[in-house]
Amino acid sequence: MDGTNGSIQSHFILLGFSDRPHLERVLFVVILVAYLLTLVGNSTIILVSRLDPRLHTPMYFFLTHLSCLDLSFTTSSIPQLLYNLSGRDKTISYVGCVVQLFLFLGLGGVECLLLAVMAYDRFVAVCKPLHYMTIMHPQLCLGLVSVAWSCGMANSLVMSPVTLRLPRCGHNKVDHFLCEMPALIRMACVNTVAIEATVFVLAVGIVLSPLVFILVSYGHIIRAVFRIQSSSGRHRIFNTCGSHLTVVSLFYGNIIYMYMQPGSRSSQDQGKFLTLFYNIVTPLLNPLIYTLRNKEVKGALRRLLLGNRKGSRSEALDCPASNLRVSCSGATAGL
């Protein structure tokens, strides 16, 4: 296609919050602080999970990948947003828009699938505790993570070109603060019903299917919890599973609203703030959710900060090496 219909352009203009200049100044400060805290929080989770041998279990292996995703997810758009908020220049190159859309869709899809993988890990830990370390062996964990990454990125490879090839008749103003799929679809100067139907079908596979799997897994977990006699055992399960469910609720609540109705024009401003929420607030809260309610992570942080790691080192020497460096403490490490 030639450039006459706007299908190929040198740049886009991200309108973002430019109609509210006073709000832009406030948002710049708030988002900058939140982004820095997100970097610190998720980097801390990754370092603690890797440095403390007691956290070398499948659960923290998946949590490390979740933190990596959150870091990549926010970095794919927040630096550009901060640049646009800091001055009058609201442009983004066409290539930058393509990369941003691909990463945003791909990493979002990976996170949907990874949360389902983490739900399966909790299901095995609670419902089959004696076989937990046998079932969740390093090869399976790596395989599950690989499938999540592959399917998420493959989904983006399909959705991104479909969105970018829509004729825009010379329009280059995106009514959003990033190159997001619903905003780009709204720019099209043709009927987008077929595209929206395709997006909806793909969204069912990448968004709703993992969510159904998560709900089914937690249905089995709840049944298993009611059969546990020990109150301390129930409390421990509720702590770890509650953290995961909180993250699932925050992430899915917003992403379903946005991507199950991609062409909706009901409230574009509401869509911007919802996107901002799951793009910066959710990744910011994830480390807090997993640390404030988790004694193992808080203990690992304390040991690392105080330099008291003698016990952890001796434990690591007794464990056989593996790709995941899984702890030898048995099934109880899964909880």
PDB file of C-alpha atoms in Angstrom, residues 33-325:
ATOM      1  CA  VAL A  33       7.640   8.001  40.812  1.00  0.00           C
ATOM      2  CA  ALA A  34       5.435   4.952  40.173  1.00  0.00           C
ATOM      3  CA  TYR A  35       7.701   3.776  37.330  1.00  0.00           C
ATOM      4  CA  LEU A  36      10.849   4.073  39.464  1.00  0.00           C
ATOM      5  CA  LEU A  37       9.156   2.166  42.298  1.00  0.00           C
ATOM      6  CA  THR A  38       8.049  -0.481  39.796  1.00  0.00           C
ATOM      7  CA  LEU A  39      11.630  -0.913  38.598  1.00  0.00           C
ATOM      8  CA  VAL A  40      12.927  -1.179  42.165  1.00  0.00           C
ATOM      9  CA  GLY A  41      10.161  -3.495  43.398  1.00  0.00           C
ATOM     10  CA  ASN A  42      10.235  -6.000  40.543  1.00  0.00           C
ATOM     11  CA  SER A  43      14.043  -5.974  40.338  1.00  0.00           C
ATOM     12  CA  THR A  44      14.138  -6.748  44.063  1.00  0.00           C
ATOM     13  CA  ILE A  45      11.802  -9.721  43.593  1.00  0.00           C
ATOM     14  CA  ILE A  46      14.025 -11.060  40.796  1.00  0.00           C
ATOM     15  CA  LEU A  47      17.255 -10.625  42.777  1.00  0.00           C
ATOM     16  CA  VAL A  48      15.863 -12.099  45.988  1.00  0.00           C
ATOM     17  CA  SER A  49      14.367 -15.097  44.165  1.00  0.00           C
ATOM     18  CA  ARG A  50      17.672 -15.780  42.445  1.00  0.00           C
ATOM     19  CA  LEU A  51      20.073 -15.099  45.322  1.00  0.00           C
ATOM     20  CA  ASP A  52      18.285 -16.876  48.181  1.00  0.00           C
ATOM     21  CA  PRO A  53      18.476 -20.694  47.793  1.00  0.00           C
ATOM     22  CA  ARG A  54      15.352 -21.138  49.930  1.00  0.00           C
ATOM     23  CA  LEU A  55      13.336 -19.498  47.183  1.00  0.00           C
ATOM     24  CA  HIS A  56      14.607 -21.773  44.419  1.00  0.00           C
ATOM     25  CA  THR A  57      11.207 -23.412  43.971  1.00  0.00           C
ATOM     26  CA  PRO A  58       8.789 -23.491  41.026  1.00  0.00           C
ATOM     27  CA  MET A  59       6.550 -20.875  42.649  1.00  0.00           C
ATOM     28  CA  TYR A  60       9.322 -18.276  42.784  1.00  0.00           C
ATOM     29  CA  PHE A  61      10.618 -19.313  39.373  1.00  0.00           C
ATOM     30  CA  PHE A  62       7.242 -18.289  37.933  1.00  0.00           C
ATOM     31  CA  LEU A  63       7.164 -15.183  40.117  1.00  0.00           C
ATOM     32  CA  THR A  64      10.544 -14.163  38.694  1.00  0.00           C
ATOM     33  CA  HIS A  65       9.150 -14.418  35.177  1.00  0.00           C
ATOM     34  CA  LEU A  66       6.111 -12.385  36.235  1.00  0.00           C
ATOM     35  CA  SER A  67       8.389  -9.642  37.540  1.00  0.00           C
ATOM     36  CA  CYS A  68      10.416  -9.713  34.304  1.00  0.00           C
ATOM     37  CA  LEU A  69       7.174  -9.367  32.372  1.00  0.00           C
ATOM     38  CA  ASP A  70       6.043  -6.441  34.487  1.00  0.00           C
ATOM     39  CA  LEU A  71       9.356  -4.674  33.949  1.00  0.00           C
ATOM     40  CA  SER A  72       9.167  -5.203  30.189  1.00  0.00           C
ATOM     41  CA  PHE A  73       5.457  -4.373  30.061  1.00  0.00           C
ATOM     42  CA  THR A  74       5.832  -0.958  31.687  1.00  0.00           C
ATOM     43  CA  THR A  75       9.098  -0.124  29.895  1.00  0.00           C
ATOM     44  CA  SER A  76       7.445  -0.749  26.512  1.00  0.00           C
ATOM     45  CA  SER A  77       5.354   2.418  26.902  1.00  0.00           C
ATOM     46  CA  ILE A  78       6.036   4.436  30.079  1.00  0.00           C
ATOM     47  CA  PRO A  79       9.338   6.092  28.956  1.00  0.00           C
ATOM     48  CA  GLN A  80       7.592   7.306  25.777  1.00  0.00           C
ATOM     49  CA  LEU A  81       4.663   8.553  27.866  1.00  0.00           C
ATOM     50  CA  LEU A  82       6.978  10.445  30.216  1.00  0.00           C
ATOM     51  CA  TYR A  83       8.716  12.036  27.222  1.00  0.00           C
ATOM     52  CA  ASN A  84       5.387  13.152  25.749  1.00  0.00           C
ATOM     53  CA  LEU A  85       4.166  14.474  29.105  1.00  0.00           C
ATOM     54  CA  SER A  86       7.346  16.512  29.653  1.00  0.00           C
ATOM     55  CA  GLY A  87       6.912  18.810  26.635  1.00  0.00           C
ATOM     56  CA  ARG A  88       4.919  19.749  23.578  1.00  0.00           C
ATOM     57  CA  ASP A  89       6.317  16.989  21.370  1.00  0.00           C
ATOM     58  CA  LYS A  90       3.730  14.199  21.274  1.00  0.00           C
ATOM     59  CA  THR A  91       5.097  12.283  18.299  1.00  0.00           C
ATOM     60  CA  ILE A  92       6.247   8.682  18.037  1.00  0.00           C
ATOM     61  CA  SER A  93       7.883   7.225  14.935  1.00  0.00           C
ATOM     62  CA  TYR A  94       6.033   4.634  12.877  1.00  0.00           C
ATOM     63  CA  VAL A  95       8.632   2.012  13.757  1.00  0.00           C
ATOM     64  CA  GLY A  96       8.367   2.972  17.428  1.00  0.00           C
ATOM     65  CA  CYS A  97       4.597   2.590  17.243  1.00  0.00           C
ATOM     66  CA  VAL A  98       4.927  -0.849  15.630  1.00  0.00           C
ATOM     67  CA  VAL A  99       7.378  -2.025  18.298  1.00  0.00           C
ATOM     68  CA  GLN A 100       5.231  -0.590  21.082  1.00  0.00           C
ATOM     69  CA  LEU A 101       2.063  -2.276  19.804  1.00  0.00           C
ATOM     70  CA  PHE A 102       3.812  -5.630  19.308  1.00  0.00           C
ATOM     71  CA  LEU A 103       5.406  -5.634  22.756  1.00  0.00           C
ATOM     72  CA  PHE A 104       2.278  -4.393  24.504  1.00  0.00           C
ATOM     73  CA  LEU A 105       0.078  -7.081  22.937  1.00  0.00           C
ATOM     74  CA  GLY A 106       2.701  -9.819  23.202  1.00  0.00           C
ATOM     75  CA  LEU A 107       3.715  -9.228  26.813  1.00  0.00           C
ATOM     76  CA  GLY A 108       0.086  -8.790  27.846  1.00  0.00           C
ATOM     77  CA  GLY A 109      -0.745 -12.155  26.286  1.00  0.00           C
ATOM     78  CA  VAL A 110       2.227 -13.819  27.962  1.00  0.00           C
ATOM     79  CA  GLU A 111       1.090 -12.485  31.341  1.00  0.00           C
ATOM     80  CA  CYS A 112      -2.416 -13.903  30.850  1.00  0.00           C
ATOM     81  CA  LEU A 113      -0.954 -17.351  30.191  1.00  0.00           C
ATOM     82  CA  LEU A 114       1.687 -17.085  32.925  1.00  0.00           C
ATOM     83  CA  LEU A 115      -0.990 -16.316  35.531  1.00  0.00           C
ATOM     84  CA  ALA A 116      -2.748 -19.518  34.422  1.00  0.00           C
ATOM     85  CA  VAL A 117       0.521 -21.440  34.806  1.00  0.00           C
ATOM     86  CA  MET A 118       0.910 -20.034  38.325  1.00  0.00           C
ATOM     87  CA  ALA A 119      -2.653 -21.142  39.125  1.00  0.00           C
ATOM     88  CA  TYR A 120      -1.729 -24.683  38.030  1.00  0.00           C
ATOM     89  CA  ASP A 121       1.333 -24.548  40.278  1.00  0.00           C
ATOM     90  CA  ARG A 122      -0.875 -23.583  43.243  1.00  0.00           C
ATOM     91  CA  PHE A 123      -3.345 -26.335  42.333  1.00  0.00           C
ATOM     92  CA  VAL A 124      -0.625 -29.005  42.409  1.00  0.00           C
ATOM     93  CA  ALA A 125       0.870 -27.601  45.635  1.00  0.00           C
ATOM     94  CA  VAL A 126      -2.465 -27.642  47.473  1.00  0.00           C
ATOM     95  CA  CYS A 127      -4.248 -30.650  45.962  1.00  0.00           C
ATOM     96  CA  LYS A 128      -1.229 -32.948  45.460  1.00  0.00           C
ATOM     97  CA  PRO A 129       1.328 -31.772  48.037  1.00  0.00           C
ATOM     98  CA  LEU A 130       3.132 -35.114  48.394  1.00  0.00           C
ATOM     99  CA  HIS A 131       3.828 -35.230  44.654  1.00  0.00           C
ATOM    100  CA  TYR A 132       4.456 -31.523  44.175  1.00  0.00           C
ATOM    101  CA  MET A 133       8.198 -31.636  43.568  1.00  0.00           C
ATOM    102  CA  THR A 134       7.810 -34.697  41.336  1.00  0.00           C
ATOM    103  CA  ILE A 135       5.125 -33.138  39.158  1.00  0.00           C
ATOM    104  CA  MET A 136       6.558 -29.614  39.024  1.00  0.00           C
ATOM    105  CA  HIS A 137      10.017 -30.744  37.916  1.00  0.00           C
ATOM    106  CA  PRO A 138      12.391 -28.277  36.214  1.00  0.00           C
ATOM    107  CA  GLN A 139      11.668 -29.506  32.677  1.00  0.00           C
ATOM    108  CA  LEU A 140       7.910 -29.042  33.088  1.00  0.00           C
ATOM    109  CA  CYS A 141       8.316 -25.572  34.593  1.00  0.00           C
ATOM    110  CA  LEU A 142      10.569 -24.468  31.760  1.00  0.00           C
ATOM    111  CA  GLY A 143       8.174 -26.004  29.239  1.00  0.00           C
ATOM    112  CA  LEU A 144       5.155 -24.190  30.701  1.00  0.00           C
ATOM    113  CA  VAL A 145       6.973 -20.856  30.699  1.00  0.00           C
ATOM    114  CA  SER A 146       8.176 -21.435  27.124  1.00  0.00           C
ATOM    115  CA  VAL A 147       4.619 -22.177  25.963  1.00  0.00           C
ATOM    116  CA  ALA A 148       3.359 -19.005  27.648  1.00  0.00           C
ATOM    117  CA  TRP A 149       6.013 -16.856  25.973  1.00  0.00           C
ATOM    118  CA  SER A 150       5.586 -18.524  22.564  1.00  0.00           C
ATOM    119  CA  CYS A 151       1.770 -18.324  22.482  1.00  0.00           C
ATOM    120  CA  GLY A 152       1.701 -14.737  23.743  1.00  0.00           C
ATOM    121  CA  MET A 153       4.164 -13.522  21.122  1.00  0.00           C
ATOM    122  CA  ALA A 154       2.503 -15.586  18.354  1.00  0.00           C
ATOM    123  CA  ASN A 155      -0.816 -13.947  19.215  1.00  0.00           C
ATOM    124  CA  SER A 156       0.823 -10.528  18.886  1.00  0.00           C
ATOM    125  CA  LEU A 157       2.308 -11.498  15.526  1.00  0.00           C
ATOM    126  CA  VAL A 158      -1.242 -12.064  14.285  1.00  0.00           C
ATOM    127  CA  MET A 159      -2.978  -9.098  15.926  1.00  0.00           C
ATOM    128  CA  SER A 160      -0.366  -6.407  15.276  1.00  0.00           C
ATOM    129  CA  PRO A 161      -0.256  -6.603  11.442  1.00  0.00           C
ATOM    130  CA  VAL A 162      -4.066  -6.861  11.264  1.00  0.00           C
ATOM    131  CA  THR A 163      -4.343  -3.632  13.261  1.00  0.00           C
ATOM    132  CA  LEU A 164      -1.568  -1.731  11.491  1.00  0.00           C
ATOM    133  CA  ARG A 165      -2.783  -2.565   7.965  1.00  0.00           C
ATOM    134  CA  LEU A 166      -6.141  -0.861   8.478  1.00  0.00           C
ATOM    135  CA  PRO A 167      -6.453   2.163   6.149  1.00  0.00           C
ATOM    136  CA  ARG A 168      -6.431   5.424   8.090  1.00  0.00           C
ATOM    137  CA  CYS A 169      -6.925   7.894   5.200  1.00  0.00           C
ATOM    138  CA  GLY A 170      -4.029  10.074   6.311  1.00  0.00           C
ATOM    139  CA  HIS A 171      -5.060  10.282   9.961  1.00  0.00           C
ATOM    140  CA  ASN A 172      -2.070  10.046  12.281  1.00  0.00           C
ATOM    141  CA  LYS A 173      -3.475  11.307  15.589  1.00  0.00           C
ATOM    142  CA  VAL A 174      -3.898   8.490  18.128  1.00  0.00           C
ATOM    143  CA  ASP A 175      -6.374   9.400  20.853  1.00  0.00           C
ATOM    144  CA  HIS A 176      -4.303   7.614  23.486  1.00  0.00           C
ATOM    145  CA  PHE A 177      -0.938   7.849  25.212  1.00  0.00           C
ATOM    146  CA  LEU A 178       0.404   4.730  23.471  1.00  0.00           C
ATOM    147  CA  CYS A 179      -0.067   2.770  20.260  1.00  0.00           C
ATOM    148  CA  GLU A 180      -2.763   0.535  21.664  1.00  0.00           C
ATOM    149  CA  MET A 181      -4.901  -1.733  19.512  1.00  0.00           C
ATOM    150  CA  PRO A 182      -8.390  -0.313  20.341  1.00  0.00           C
ATOM    151  CA  ALA A 183      -7.188   3.255  19.710  1.00  0.00           C
ATOM    152  CA  LEU A 184      -5.611   2.290  16.354  1.00  0.00           C
ATOM    153  CA  ILE A 185      -8.772   0.450  15.304  1.00  0.00           C
ATOM    154  CA  ARG A 186     -10.834   3.569  16.046  1.00  0.00           C
ATOM    155  CA  MET A 187      -8.601   5.529  13.627  1.00  0.00           C
ATOM    156  CA  ALA A 188      -9.602   3.356  10.672  1.00  0.00           C
ATOM    157  CA  CYS A 189     -11.664   4.981   7.930  1.00  0.00           C
ATOM    158  CA  VAL A 190     -13.337   1.686   6.938  1.00  0.00           C
ATOM    159  CA  ASN A 191     -15.843  -0.615   8.574  1.00  0.00           C
ATOM    160  CA  THR A 192     -13.957  -2.561  11.256  1.00  0.00           C
ATOM    161  CA  VAL A 193     -16.637  -5.081  12.239  1.00  0.00           C
ATOM    162  CA  ALA A 194     -14.729  -8.013  10.697  1.00  0.00           C
ATOM    163  CA  ILE A 195     -11.480  -6.934  12.373  1.00  0.00           C
ATOM    164  CA  GLU A 196     -13.187  -6.539  15.734  1.00  0.00           C
ATOM    165  CA  ALA A 197     -14.713 -10.019  15.364  1.00  0.00           C
ATOM    166  CA  THR A 198     -11.261 -11.473  14.630  1.00  0.00           C
ATOM    167  CA  VAL A 199      -9.770  -9.663  17.600  1.00  0.00           C
ATOM    168  CA  PHE A 200     -12.602 -10.911  19.811  1.00  0.00           C
ATOM    169  CA  VAL A 201     -11.986 -14.540  18.802  1.00  0.00           C
ATOM    170  CA  LEU A 202      -8.255 -14.226  19.448  1.00  0.00           C
ATOM    171  CA  ALA A 203      -8.953 -12.493  22.754  1.00  0.00           C
ATOM    172  CA  VAL A 204     -11.143 -15.398  23.846  1.00  0.00           C
ATOM    173  CA  GLY A 205      -8.208 -17.747  23.301  1.00  0.00           C
ATOM    174  CA  ILE A 206      -5.516 -15.618  24.922  1.00  0.00           C
ATOM    175  CA  VAL A 207      -7.558 -13.882  27.658  1.00  0.00           C
ATOM    176  CA  LEU A 208     -10.730 -15.775  28.580  1.00  0.00           C
ATOM    177  CA  SER A 209      -9.411 -19.344  28.225  1.00  0.00           C
ATOM    178  CA  PRO A 210      -6.613 -18.838  30.796  1.00  0.00           C
ATOM    179  CA  LEU A 211      -9.089 -17.074  33.089  1.00  0.00           C
ATOM    180  CA  VAL A 212     -11.486 -20.044  32.934  1.00  0.00           C
ATOM    181  CA  PHE A 213      -8.566 -22.366  33.714  1.00  0.00           C
ATOM    182  CA  ILE A 214      -7.619 -20.189  36.711  1.00  0.00           C
ATOM    183  CA  LEU A 215     -11.184 -20.250  38.065  1.00  0.00           C
ATOM    184  CA  VAL A 216     -11.440 -24.027  37.663  1.00  0.00           C
ATOM    185  CA  SER A 217      -8.080 -24.514  39.396  1.00  0.00           C
ATOM    186  CA  TYR A 218      -9.149 -22.375  42.329  1.00  0.00           C
ATOM    187  CA  GLY A 219     -12.434 -24.237  42.533  1.00  0.00           C
ATOM    188  CA  HIS A 220     -10.428 -27.412  43.233  1.00  0.00           C
ATOM    189  CA  ILE A 221      -8.143 -25.516  45.619  1.00  0.00           C
ATOM    190  CA  ILE A 222     -11.090 -24.220  47.654  1.00  0.00           C
ATOM    191  CA  ARG A 223     -12.490 -27.728  47.964  1.00  0.00           C
ATOM    192  CA  ALA A 224      -9.117 -29.011  49.136  1.00  0.00           C
ATOM    193  CA  VAL A 225      -8.777 -26.183  51.673  1.00  0.00           C
ATOM    194  CA  PHE A 226     -12.088 -27.078  53.307  1.00  0.00           C
ATOM    195  CA  ARG A 227     -10.752 -30.597  53.916  1.00  0.00           C
ATOM    196  CA  ILE A 228      -7.688 -29.298  55.790  1.00  0.00           C
ATOM    197  CA  GLN A 229      -8.102 -29.550  59.560  1.00  0.00           C
ATOM    198  CA  SER A 230      -5.142 -27.375  60.560  1.00  0.00           C
ATOM    199  CA  SER A 231      -5.966 -23.661  60.811  1.00  0.00           C
ATOM    200  CA  SER A 232      -2.308 -22.750  60.290  1.00  0.00           C
ATOM    201  CA  GLY A 233      -2.257 -24.814  57.089  1.00  0.00           C
ATOM    202  CA  ARG A 234      -5.339 -23.019  55.816  1.00  0.00           C
ATOM    203  CA  HIS A 235      -3.841 -19.655  56.689  1.00  0.00           C
ATOM    204  CA  ARG A 236      -0.626 -20.472  54.798  1.00  0.00           C
ATOM    205  CA  ILE A 237      -2.554 -21.525  51.701  1.00  0.00           C
ATOM    206  CA  PHE A 238      -4.785 -18.448  51.822  1.00  0.00           C
ATOM    207  CA  ASN A 239      -1.696 -16.222  52.007  1.00  0.00           C
ATOM    208  CA  THR A 240      -0.013 -17.563  48.864  1.00  0.00           C
ATOM    209  CA  CYS A 241      -3.184 -18.218  46.866  1.00  0.00           C
ATOM    210  CA  GLY A 242      -4.717 -14.930  47.996  1.00  0.00           C
ATOM    211  CA  SER A 243      -1.745 -13.010  46.617  1.00  0.00           C
ATOM    212  CA  HIS A 244      -2.091 -14.710  43.237  1.00  0.00           C
ATOM    213  CA  LEU A 245      -5.857 -14.147  43.112  1.00  0.00           C
ATOM    214  CA  THR A 246      -5.386 -10.462  43.914  1.00  0.00           C
ATOM    215  CA  VAL A 247      -2.942 -10.077  41.013  1.00  0.00           C
ATOM    216  CA  VAL A 248      -5.320 -11.979  38.704  1.00  0.00           C
ATOM    217  CA  SER A 249      -8.221  -9.719  39.673  1.00  0.00           C
ATOM    218  CA  LEU A 250      -6.247  -6.517  39.083  1.00  0.00           C
ATOM    219  CA  PHE A 251      -4.855  -7.632  35.737  1.00  0.00           C
ATOM    220  CA  TYR A 252      -7.861  -9.375  34.205  1.00  0.00           C
ATOM    221  CA  GLY A 253     -10.444  -6.872  35.405  1.00  0.00           C
ATOM    222  CA  ASN A 254      -8.928  -4.121  33.272  1.00  0.00           C
ATOM    223  CA  ILE A 255      -7.685  -6.091  30.300  1.00  0.00           C
ATOM    224  CA  ILE A 256     -11.039  -7.814  29.711  1.00  0.00           C
ATOM    225  CA  TYR A 257     -12.823  -4.464  29.709  1.00  0.00           C
ATOM    226  CA  MET A 258     -10.402  -3.049  27.144  1.00  0.00           C
ATOM    227  CA  TYR A 259      -9.848  -5.943  24.755  1.00  0.00           C
ATOM    228  CA  MET A 260     -13.192  -7.704  24.701  1.00  0.00           C
ATOM    229  CA  GLN A 261     -14.696  -4.524  23.172  1.00  0.00           C
ATOM    230  CA  PRO A 262     -11.819  -3.129  21.066  1.00  0.00           C
ATOM    231  CA  GLY A 263     -13.828  -0.699  18.937  1.00  0.00           C
ATOM    232  CA  SER A 264     -16.027   0.687  21.686  1.00  0.00           C
ATOM    233  CA  ARG A 265     -16.380   4.464  21.691  1.00  0.00           C
ATOM    234  CA  SER A 266     -18.284   4.613  24.971  1.00  0.00           C
ATOM    235  CA  SER A 267     -15.596   6.413  26.950  1.00  0.00           C
ATOM    236  CA  GLN A 268     -12.155   6.999  25.481  1.00  0.00           C
ATOM    237  CA  ASP A 269     -10.949   8.923  28.531  1.00  0.00           C
ATOM    238  CA  GLN A 270     -11.994   6.036  30.763  1.00  0.00           C
ATOM    239  CA  GLY A 271     -10.064   3.687  28.487  1.00  0.00           C
ATOM    240  CA  LYS A 272      -6.911   5.796  28.855  1.00  0.00           C
ATOM    241  CA  PHE A 273      -7.023   5.704  32.636  1.00  0.00           C
ATOM    242  CA  LEU A 274      -7.810   1.962  32.702  1.00  0.00           C
ATOM    243  CA  THR A 275      -4.865   1.307  30.397  1.00  0.00           C
ATOM    244  CA  LEU A 276      -2.681   3.470  32.605  1.00  0.00           C
ATOM    245  CA  PHE A 277      -3.862   1.475  35.607  1.00  0.00           C
ATOM    246  CA  TYR A 278      -2.884  -1.965  34.329  1.00  0.00           C
ATOM    247  CA  ASN A 279       0.209  -0.570  32.629  1.00  0.00           C
ATOM    248  CA  ILE A 280       1.753   1.044  35.719  1.00  0.00           C
ATOM    249  CA  VAL A 281      -0.367   0.496  38.854  1.00  0.00           C
ATOM    250  CA  THR A 282      -0.699  -3.291  38.554  1.00  0.00           C
ATOM    251  CA  PRO A 283       3.063  -3.906  37.973  1.00  0.00           C
ATOM    252  CA  LEU A 284       3.743  -1.516  40.876  1.00  0.00           C
ATOM    253  CA  LEU A 285       1.429  -3.399  43.238  1.00  0.00           C
ATOM    254  CA  ASN A 286       2.528  -6.930  42.293  1.00  0.00           C
ATOM    255  CA  PRO A 287       5.801  -6.891  44.306  1.00  0.00           C
ATOM    256  CA  LEU A 288       3.970  -5.404  47.318  1.00  0.00           C
ATOM    257  CA  ILE A 289       1.214  -8.021  47.109  1.00  0.00           C
ATOM    258  CA  TYR A 290       3.710 -10.878  47.016  1.00  0.00           C
ATOM    259  CA  THR A 291       6.010  -9.507  49.734  1.00  0.00           C
ATOM    260  CA  LEU A 292       3.683  -7.997  52.330  1.00  0.00           C
ATOM    261  CA  ARG A 293       1.741 -11.252  52.696  1.00  0.00           C
ATOM    262  CA  ASN A 294       4.659 -13.618  52.202  1.00  0.00           C
ATOM    263  CA  LYS A 295       6.919 -14.494  55.136  1.00  0.00           C
ATOM    264  CA  GLU A 296       9.387 -16.362  52.909  1.00  0.00           C
ATOM    265  CA  VAL A 297      10.117 -13.307  50.748  1.00  0.00           C
ATOM    266  CA  LYS A 298      10.305 -11.003  53.760  1.00  0.00           C
ATOM    267  CA  GLY A 299      12.672 -13.474  55.437  1.00  0.00           C
ATOM    268  CA  ALA A 300      14.836 -13.650  52.318  1.00  0.00           C
ATOM    269  CA  LEU A 301      14.986  -9.853  52.139  1.00  0.00           C
ATOM    270  CA  ARG A 302      15.990  -9.713  55.802  1.00  0.00           C
ATOM    271  CA  ARG A 303      18.745 -12.290  55.294  1.00  0.00           C
ATOM    272  CA  LEU A 304      20.103 -10.484  52.248  1.00  0.00           C
ATOM    273  CA  LEU A 305      20.035  -7.064  53.886  1.00  0.00           C
ATOM    274  CA  LEU A 306      21.643  -8.331  57.094  1.00  0.00           C
ATOM    275  CA  GLY A 307      24.110 -10.546  55.264  1.00  0.00           C
ATOM    276  CA  ASN A 308      23.017 -13.589  57.285  1.00  0.00           C
ATOM    277  CA  ARG A 309      23.041 -16.275  54.646  1.00  0.00           C
ATOM    278  CA  LYS A 310      25.084 -19.026  56.245  1.00  0.00           C
ATOM    279  CA  GLY A 311      22.082 -21.290  56.668  1.00  0.00           C
ATOM    280  CA  SER A 312      20.953 -20.682  53.110  1.00  0.00           C
ATOM    281  CA  ARG A 313      24.391 -21.491  51.728  1.00  0.00           C
ATOM    282  CA  SER A 314      24.631 -24.752  53.606  1.00  0.00           C
ATOM    283  CA  GLU A 315      21.173 -25.672  52.361  1.00  0.00           C
ATOM    284  CA  ALA A 316      22.194 -24.887  48.807  1.00  0.00           C
ATOM    285  CA  LEU A 317      25.230 -27.198  49.068  1.00  0.00           C
ATOM    286  CA  ASP A 318      22.982 -30.103  50.015  1.00  0.00           C
ATOM    287  CA  CYS A 319      20.706 -29.621  47.010  1.00  0.00           C
ATOM    288  CA  PRO A 320      21.456 -31.059  43.564  1.00  0.00           C
ATOM    289  CA  ALA A 321      21.921 -28.503  40.824  1.00  0.00           C
ATOM    290  CA  SER A 322      19.125 -27.965  38.325  1.00  0.00           C
ATOM    291  CA  ASN A 323      18.029 -25.406  35.819  1.00  0.00           C
ATOM    292  CA  LEU A 324      15.558 -24.028  38.329  1.00  0.00           C
ATOM    293  CA  ARG A 325      17.758 -24.724  41.368  1.00  0.00           C
TER     294      ARG A 325
END
